[in-house]
Amino acid sequence: MDAPSQQAAIGFLADPASHGGEAVERIDTHISTLFLAGDRVFKLKKAVRLSFLDFSTLVARQAACEAEVTINRRTAPDLYLGLIAITREADGSLAFDGAGPVEEWVVAMRRFDQSTLFDRLSDAGRLDTDLIDGLTDAVAACHAAAPIRSDKGGRDGIARVVDSNRAALLAASPAILDPAEIEALDSATRNALERLSPLLEARRESGLVRACHGDLHLGNICLVDGRPTLFDAIEFSEDYSCIDLLYDLAFLLMDLDHRGRRDLACRVMNRTLDRTGDYDGIVTLPLFLSLRAAVRALVLGTAAAANGDDAVRERQGAEARRYLTAARAYLTPPPPRLLAVGGLSGSGKSRLGRDLAPLLGVPGAVVVRSDAIRKQLQGVAPDHRLGPEGYDEAVTERTYQTMYETCARLLAAGLPVIADAVFARPEQRAAIEAVASAAALPFAGFWLEVDPDIAAARILARRADVSDATPEVLRRQLAYPTGTITWTRIDSGQDKPATLAAARASLGL
């Protein structure tokens, strides 16, 4: 129901005459009302006071509108046009930015094609790897530019989420969400929080809590001029938006996973790690994924409890239970294991590593690529091409040693890992096997073989890849003394599904 104080403004915004005769579409959320007309969108804040926000006064709504424009222009400057006043004119009529006193404030936005919303692209089966890679890079750029907020987040910030989740979940009807399931989830969550508290605090102190998006699900991402664009960031609560970078990313990963696209969630995670090198932080991801799923469970559970339509209530309740089940599952990952994928440049080892990763845990195995490690050690972006000095013997030795150590730490944290490198030398293969042996964990190694002409053609066809390999590099590799190879050999000259099938068969997946 519209607040009495806003009825006149809502009537004005809903009237086609206010928009040059354009038809008006109205969309309501729990805190906003949007009016879509022509090539514009006008977003009105509802005059509500909730536990986490207060839009009950005109001054508060003006401040919220100003904050929304400022915050969202960081990622969507072409969408957020500015703040507009709805004014009461001398003749009693309402106008946009007129001369009379302000009746209401709205955010003006450029209208976009809603079929390009990423949740709709997902539903239509149109999310491909190019879009996902572009989205990952957009999120990375947002996070890199976000102001550091070490006064927020950390152990206490996550503890507040845990407390509020439990209270809100238990407030839903027991017929919708089982209180015993909620208590079991809460216990597991608090155990994880206690274990990770030192790391969460260390991340806060090192600048990894920032002013993030805060609501990074697929419904808040669209295409603007063909580019993945983040919009509708949280402006009303710094407790929700000033968070750990991985907690922000976790909403996107959880949403993709929940929609049956674990492959894309895993791709986002590993592309992010290639760029950031935040391997030590990724141990927080099971907790963060669980918290995001629990929030979705409570939102849907609360909505179901309040819904008078039996069919809708049952549908929302079933979805809430799915999220609650997922929240528990994220905290109970499968046992860790180590895979290694080796082969000369162009053999398809990185593709195989990416394809195997989603099959090992949620959202998948961490792929530790020597190519990415090498760039991280040099302090350059993944797509920056290194000169010969970046590939001398000392740098290569340091790269492999860092890769071994990174894999060991990830395994010790209970995460599945895939090591991706050439592994041409027997001592390199022995060293990565020793990482698994030292941890008393299963190991499997794959050696990919392909005709050199096919490999060279693949190298030439690469676009914006972290690898700097060229056909000349391949020619030098062909002369390497590889020694006896005991890993499972796979002919990767066949099509990609066949290569993956061979590896899966070897692993029993």
XYZ file of C-alpha atoms in Angstrom:
509
model
C 0.000 0.000 0.000
C 1.311 3.449 -0.906
C 2.051 5.852 1.967
C -0.554 8.651 2.113
C 2.181 11.295 1.946
C 3.394 9.858 -1.368
C 0.097 9.202 -3.130
C 0.130 12.441 -5.101
C 3.699 11.898 -6.325
C 2.938 8.295 -7.225
C -0.143 9.351 -9.161
C 1.947 11.933 -11.013
C 4.664 9.403 -11.879
C 2.100 6.825 -13.010
C 0.358 9.278 -15.355
C 1.464 8.993 -19.015
C 0.841 12.743 -19.345
C 3.820 13.324 -17.043
C 6.020 11.545 -19.582
C 4.898 13.082 -22.850
C 2.165 10.505 -23.331
C 4.478 7.490 -23.010
C 2.978 4.340 -21.494
C 4.071 3.791 -17.898
C 5.072 0.467 -16.342
C 5.164 0.252 -12.538
C 7.436 -2.119 -10.612
C 7.313 -2.399 -6.814
C 9.973 -3.752 -4.473
C 9.777 -3.786 -0.683
C 11.545 -0.412 -0.437
C 11.086 1.285 -3.830
C 8.604 1.924 -6.621
C 9.909 2.257 -10.178
C 8.101 3.919 -13.070
C 9.334 3.008 -16.555
C 8.307 5.398 -19.327
C 9.930 5.823 -22.715
C 13.695 5.802 -22.325
C 13.620 6.779 -18.637
C 13.111 5.157 -15.247
C 12.087 7.095 -12.146
C 12.775 5.394 -8.825
C 10.903 6.532 -5.724
C 11.906 5.474 -2.212
C 8.928 4.228 -0.226
C 8.222 6.106 2.996
C 9.031 3.124 5.220
C 11.023 2.522 8.380
C 12.537 -0.958 8.709
C 15.127 -2.481 11.014
C 17.885 -1.766 8.493
C 16.758 1.542 6.921
C 14.657 4.632 7.524
C 13.010 6.350 4.537
C 10.151 7.756 6.620
C 10.970 11.455 6.056
C 11.449 13.509 2.909
C 14.913 14.562 4.088
C 15.930 10.927 4.578
C 14.638 9.981 1.131
C 16.541 12.851 -0.463
C 19.742 11.703 1.229
C 19.122 8.115 0.129
C 18.510 9.182 -3.471
C 21.692 11.265 -3.472
C 23.657 8.342 -2.052
C 22.208 5.937 -4.609
C 23.261 8.134 -7.519
C 26.745 8.742 -6.129
C 27.429 5.109 -5.277
C 26.050 3.602 -8.467
C 27.789 6.049 -10.766
C 30.996 4.234 -9.786
C 29.942 1.247 -11.894
C 27.011 2.499 -14.019
C 27.574 6.188 -14.856
C 25.562 5.876 -18.068
C 22.503 4.549 -16.194
C 22.260 6.965 -13.276
C 21.260 10.367 -14.636
C 20.756 12.168 -11.347
C 18.345 13.321 -8.687
C 15.046 14.946 -9.667
C 12.601 16.837 -7.461
C 8.854 16.509 -7.879
C 7.551 19.958 -6.989
C 4.143 21.428 -6.142
C 3.512 24.369 -8.456
C 1.467 27.515 -7.754
C -1.573 26.128 -9.578
C -1.516 22.974 -7.429
C -0.101 20.714 -10.131
C 3.052 18.625 -9.800
C 6.107 19.001 -12.032
C 9.617 17.653 -12.499
C 12.142 20.131 -11.066
C 9.623 22.980 -11.016
C 9.744 26.256 -9.106
C 7.523 25.180 -6.204
C 8.313 23.375 -2.964
C 9.594 19.790 -3.165
C 6.910 17.156 -2.747
C 9.129 14.122 -3.361
C 12.559 13.087 -4.635
C 13.261 10.421 -7.256
C 16.319 8.921 -8.925
C 16.279 9.314 -12.707
C 17.827 6.512 -14.724
C 18.362 5.608 -18.337
C 16.072 2.721 -19.229
C 17.737 -0.446 -20.483
C 16.485 -3.588 -22.189
C 15.412 -5.847 -19.323
C 16.099 -8.922 -21.422
C 19.792 -8.126 -20.836
C 19.481 -8.563 -17.078
C 21.835 -11.394 -16.204
C 19.185 -13.386 -14.339
C 17.079 -13.371 -17.512
C 20.090 -14.221 -19.661
C 20.700 -17.163 -17.330
C 17.078 -18.313 -17.541
C 17.270 -18.101 -21.343
C 20.514 -20.088 -21.476
C 22.371 -17.102 -22.937
C 25.121 -16.664 -20.347
C 28.355 -17.603 -22.097
C 31.987 -17.514 -21.045
C 32.668 -14.207 -22.802
C 29.885 -12.488 -20.835
C 31.035 -14.105 -17.600
C 34.651 -13.100 -18.182
C 33.539 -9.537 -18.879
C 31.427 -9.564 -15.724
C 34.316 -10.916 -13.654
C 36.556 -8.132 -14.904
C 33.864 -5.530 -14.144
C 33.574 -6.799 -10.569
C 37.362 -6.808 -10.221
C 37.525 -3.197 -11.409
C 34.771 -2.218 -8.963
C 36.604 -3.873 -6.084
C 39.991 -2.419 -7.018
C 38.578 1.122 -7.001
C 36.403 0.701 -3.899
C 37.357 2.795 -0.860
C 38.933 0.831 1.988
C 36.715 0.626 5.096
C 38.757 -1.028 7.819
C 36.275 0.327 10.371
C 33.699 -2.151 9.084
C 33.489 -5.880 8.431
C 35.907 -8.343 9.961
C 34.848 -10.803 12.615
C 32.245 -8.509 14.180
C 30.661 -7.640 10.844
C 30.158 -11.288 9.935
C 28.953 -12.096 13.457
C 26.174 -9.537 13.027
C 25.094 -11.274 9.818
C 25.058 -14.637 11.602
C 22.954 -13.260 14.460
C 20.451 -11.514 12.189
C 20.145 -14.563 9.936
C 19.266 -16.822 12.855
C 16.685 -14.421 14.256
C 15.012 -13.817 10.894
C 15.004 -17.486 9.907
C 13.414 -18.516 13.199
C 10.819 -15.755 12.800
C 9.493 -17.447 9.667
C 6.676 -19.964 10.082
C 7.868 -23.400 11.330
C 5.700 -24.872 8.590
C 7.984 -23.227 6.034
C 11.452 -23.559 7.596
C 12.245 -26.298 10.123
C 13.597 -24.719 13.345
C 15.840 -27.752 13.915
C 17.435 -27.219 10.494
C 17.937 -23.552 11.304
C 19.626 -24.337 14.618
C 21.880 -26.921 12.950
C 22.893 -24.362 10.337
C 23.499 -21.731 13.005
C 25.751 -24.072 14.980
C 27.823 -24.973 11.916
C 28.039 -21.318 10.908
C 29.287 -20.215 14.321
C 31.907 -22.970 14.317
C 33.166 -21.748 10.939
C 33.138 -18.146 12.142
C 35.172 -19.019 15.229
C 37.743 -20.879 13.131
C 38.035 -18.081 10.569
C 37.901 -15.092 12.939
C 41.680 -14.425 12.908
C 41.717 -14.481 9.105
C 38.661 -12.227 8.861
C 40.342 -9.709 11.156
C 43.607 -9.910 9.239
C 41.761 -9.244 5.996
C 39.983 -6.255 7.517
C 43.251 -4.825 8.796
C 44.959 -5.325 5.416
C 42.371 -3.321 3.468
C 40.223 -6.122 2.072
C 37.020 -4.737 3.596
C 35.812 -2.059 1.211
C 32.761 -0.084 0.133
C 31.454 -2.812 -2.157
C 28.290 -3.342 -4.173
C 26.637 -5.330 -1.395
C 23.833 -6.922 -3.436
C 25.748 -8.581 -6.245
C 23.268 -11.081 -7.668
C 22.419 -11.600 -11.334
C 19.301 -9.428 -11.146
C 21.486 -6.397 -10.422
C 23.692 -6.832 -13.485
C 22.753 -5.885 -17.037
C 24.298 -5.111 -20.401
C 24.785 -1.429 -21.210
C 26.096 -0.888 -24.730
C 27.123 -4.540 -24.700
C 29.151 -4.279 -21.467
C 28.325 -6.106 -18.218
C 27.279 -3.357 -15.815
C 26.683 -3.509 -12.057
C 23.802 -1.398 -10.756
C 21.470 -1.051 -7.755
C 24.264 -1.227 -5.187
C 23.230 -0.877 -1.560
C 23.157 2.740 -0.423
C 21.055 2.491 2.731
C 23.360 0.574 5.092
C 27.139 0.518 5.337
C 26.853 -2.660 7.402
C 25.547 -4.347 4.240
C 27.847 -2.698 1.709
C 31.166 -2.167 3.515
C 32.196 -5.794 3.533
C 34.967 -8.224 2.659
C 35.617 -8.326 -1.087
C 35.092 -12.088 -1.151
C 31.806 -11.778 0.752
C 30.641 -9.391 -1.973
C 31.741 -11.824 -4.690
C 30.136 -14.749 -2.861
C 26.609 -13.535 -3.681
C 27.362 -13.764 -7.402
C 28.953 -17.202 -7.026
C 26.071 -18.505 -4.914
C 23.481 -17.161 -7.359
C 25.186 -18.820 -10.333
C 25.521 -22.084 -8.416
C 21.878 -22.013 -7.318
C 20.818 -21.539 -10.942
C 22.681 -24.673 -11.979
C 25.718 -22.851 -13.403
C 28.433 -24.060 -11.079
C 30.732 -24.107 -14.100
C 30.362 -20.345 -14.450
C 30.646 -19.747 -10.702
C 33.902 -21.682 -10.700
C 35.139 -19.738 -13.714
C 34.417 -16.421 -11.965
C 36.236 -17.577 -8.839
C 39.346 -18.742 -10.666
C 39.518 -15.783 -13.040
C 39.337 -13.540 -9.976
C 42.158 -15.463 -8.308
C 44.283 -15.235 -11.454
C 43.987 -11.472 -11.126
C 44.178 -10.976 -7.354
C 46.254 -13.904 -6.110
C 43.987 -13.973 -3.035
C 44.484 -17.710 -2.535
C 44.825 -17.491 1.241
C 41.497 -15.673 1.505
C 39.536 -18.189 -0.531
C 39.245 -20.408 2.556
C 36.526 -17.980 3.711
C 34.361 -18.792 0.711
C 32.386 -21.740 2.176
C 31.264 -19.514 5.067
C 30.484 -16.588 2.792
C 28.521 -18.756 0.349
C 26.548 -20.229 3.235
C 25.682 -16.800 4.616
C 24.493 -15.616 1.205
C 22.291 -18.691 0.787
C 20.893 -18.226 4.298
C 19.956 -14.624 3.514
C 18.037 -15.785 0.441
C 16.327 -18.470 2.539
C 15.138 -15.930 5.097
C 13.941 -13.459 2.438
C 11.872 -16.122 0.697
C 10.777 -17.737 3.952
C 9.538 -14.407 5.292
C 7.746 -13.653 2.024
C 6.113 -17.082 2.026
C 4.898 -16.697 5.603
C 3.189 -13.407 4.711
C 1.686 -14.543 1.404
C -2.027 -15.248 1.279
C -1.884 -17.149 -2.012
C -1.441 -20.859 -1.223
C 0.301 -21.678 -4.510
C 2.720 -18.770 -4.254
C 3.370 -19.506 -0.579
C 4.225 -23.125 -1.372
C 6.513 -22.141 -4.238
C 8.348 -19.549 -2.153
C 8.571 -21.922 0.791
C 10.056 -24.692 -1.337
C 12.643 -22.296 -2.736
C 13.480 -21.069 0.771
C 14.079 -24.664 1.864
C 16.377 -25.222 -1.123
C 18.470 -22.249 -0.061
C 18.546 -23.451 3.545
C 19.768 -26.871 2.410
C 22.418 -25.233 0.248
C 23.560 -23.063 3.156
C 24.344 -26.176 5.191
C 25.956 -27.961 2.251
C 28.383 -25.097 1.627
C 29.766 -25.636 5.140
C 30.358 -29.368 4.571
C 32.584 -29.563 1.472
C 33.947 -32.882 0.154
C 37.465 -33.993 1.179
C 40.281 -32.114 -0.563
C 42.402 -33.643 -3.293
C 45.122 -32.491 -5.657
C 45.139 -32.838 -9.420
C 47.923 -31.690 -11.717
C 47.536 -31.031 -15.421
C 50.719 -30.805 -17.476
C 51.724 -30.646 -21.108
C 53.431 -28.371 -23.568
C 51.923 -25.039 -24.586
C 48.798 -25.430 -26.698
C 48.072 -28.925 -25.403
C 44.829 -27.775 -23.753
C 45.881 -28.242 -20.136
C 44.355 -24.979 -18.912
C 41.064 -25.790 -20.622
C 41.028 -29.242 -19.019
C 41.823 -27.749 -15.615
C 38.945 -25.281 -15.954
C 36.561 -28.032 -17.057
C 37.501 -30.375 -14.214
C 37.374 -27.710 -11.497
C 33.547 -27.442 -11.144
C 33.373 -31.208 -10.621
C 35.404 -30.984 -7.409
C 33.473 -29.250 -4.632
C 31.549 -25.981 -4.527
C 31.905 -23.780 -6.425
C 34.811 -25.932 -7.575
C 38.504 -26.588 -7.240
C 40.948 -23.716 -7.023
C 43.032 -23.777 -10.203
C 46.565 -22.615 -9.423
C 48.112 -21.674 -12.773
C 51.832 -21.162 -13.118
C 51.121 -18.514 -15.768
C 49.030 -16.507 -13.292
C 51.515 -16.991 -10.445
C 54.314 -15.740 -12.696
C 52.391 -12.538 -13.474
C 51.467 -12.030 -9.814
C 55.103 -12.329 -8.759
C 56.026 -9.679 -11.329
C 53.251 -7.382 -10.109
C 51.504 -7.152 -13.485
C 47.978 -7.843 -14.746
C 47.176 -11.300 -16.159
C 46.992 -9.995 -19.727
C 50.311 -8.107 -19.507
C 52.931 -9.760 -21.710
C 56.248 -10.333 -19.979
C 59.593 -9.951 -21.669
C 62.328 -12.629 -21.686
C 63.443 -11.575 -18.202
C 60.104 -12.823 -16.864
C 60.955 -16.325 -18.015
C 64.551 -16.751 -16.921
C 65.549 -19.750 -14.838
C 65.376 -17.976 -11.487
C 61.887 -16.572 -12.125
C 60.649 -19.954 -13.335
C 62.036 -21.688 -10.243
C 60.390 -19.104 -7.989
C 57.107 -19.460 -9.894
C 56.986 -23.238 -9.448
C 58.024 -23.024 -5.797
C 55.271 -20.481 -5.118
C 52.781 -22.732 -6.893
C 53.778 -25.729 -4.731
C 53.459 -23.669 -1.543
C 50.109 -22.216 -2.589
C 48.711 -25.663 -3.365
C 49.926 -26.945 0.008
C 48.206 -24.127 1.913
C 44.949 -24.601 0.036
C 44.951 -28.344 0.684
C 45.683 -27.742 4.370
C 42.642 -25.450 4.441
C 40.494 -28.305 3.130
C 40.048 -27.118 -0.458
C 40.360 -29.149 -3.672
C 43.164 -27.905 -5.918
C 44.239 -28.258 -9.546
C 47.820 -27.306 -10.426
C 48.165 -26.131 -14.039
C 51.690 -25.846 -15.456
C 53.887 -27.327 -18.170
C 55.572 -29.706 -15.686
C 58.081 -30.661 -18.378
C 60.835 -31.639 -15.950
C 60.686 -34.846 -13.896
C 61.646 -32.953 -10.726
C 58.700 -30.556 -11.215
C 56.261 -33.445 -11.482
C 57.811 -35.117 -8.447
C 57.551 -31.887 -6.453
C 53.834 -31.412 -7.058
C 53.181 -35.074 -6.239
C 55.096 -34.558 -2.994
C 52.692 -31.769 -2.012
C 49.828 -34.267 -1.952
C 51.940 -36.945 -0.250
C 52.957 -34.569 2.541
C 49.287 -33.817 3.185
C 48.324 -37.503 2.929
C 45.788 -36.623 0.247
C 44.884 -38.235 -3.087
C 46.807 -37.143 -6.187
C 46.197 -37.600 -9.890
C 48.361 -36.244 -12.679
C 47.471 -35.834 -16.359
C 49.900 -35.331 -19.214
C 48.291 -33.920 -22.345
C 49.752 -34.760 -25.738
C 48.862 -33.207 -29.082
C 50.324 -32.820 -32.558
C 52.652 -29.764 -32.521
C 50.890 -28.202 -35.508
C 47.554 -28.356 -33.674
C 49.166 -26.893 -30.559
C 50.702 -24.024 -32.551
C 47.344 -23.243 -34.169
C 45.680 -23.132 -30.748
C 48.322 -20.736 -29.451
C 47.776 -18.382 -32.377
C 44.000 -18.457 -31.806
C 44.205 -17.344 -28.161
C 42.630 -14.048 -27.106
C 43.588 -12.100 -23.976
C 45.006 -15.190 -22.279
C 47.240 -15.131 -19.221
C 49.734 -17.334 -21.075
C 52.465 -15.583 -23.051
C 53.337 -18.708 -25.048
C 54.050 -18.368 -28.766
C 54.742 -20.996 -31.446
C 58.448 -20.249 -30.913
C 58.102 -21.069 -27.201
C 56.428 -24.330 -28.184
C 59.299 -25.192 -30.523
C 61.765 -24.761 -27.659
C 59.587 -26.862 -25.347
C 59.580 -29.726 -27.838
C 63.313 -30.109 -27.188
C 62.879 -30.435 -23.396
C 64.075 -33.726 -21.862
C 60.817 -34.687 -20.143
C 62.092 -37.997 -18.781
C 59.736 -40.819 -17.911
C 56.160 -39.599 -17.587
C 54.122 -41.650 -15.133
C 51.021 -39.469 -15.192
C 47.924 -40.495 -17.121
C 48.488 -39.603 -20.766
C 45.582 -38.103 -22.693
C 45.460 -37.397 -26.413
C 44.197 -33.823 -26.384
C 44.120 -33.559 -30.158
C 40.603 -34.955 -30.012
C 37.662 -32.636 -29.372
C 37.364 -30.965 -25.972
C 34.470 -33.093 -24.657
C 36.453 -36.249 -25.435
C 39.503 -34.926 -23.582
C 37.360 -34.110 -20.549
C 35.629 -37.492 -20.735
C 38.983 -39.280 -20.686
C 40.075 -37.376 -17.580
C 36.739 -37.947 -15.848
C 36.889 -41.649 -16.579
C 40.368 -41.821 -15.071
C 39.121 -40.040 -11.936
C 35.865 -41.971 -11.712
C 33.815 -38.779 -11.989
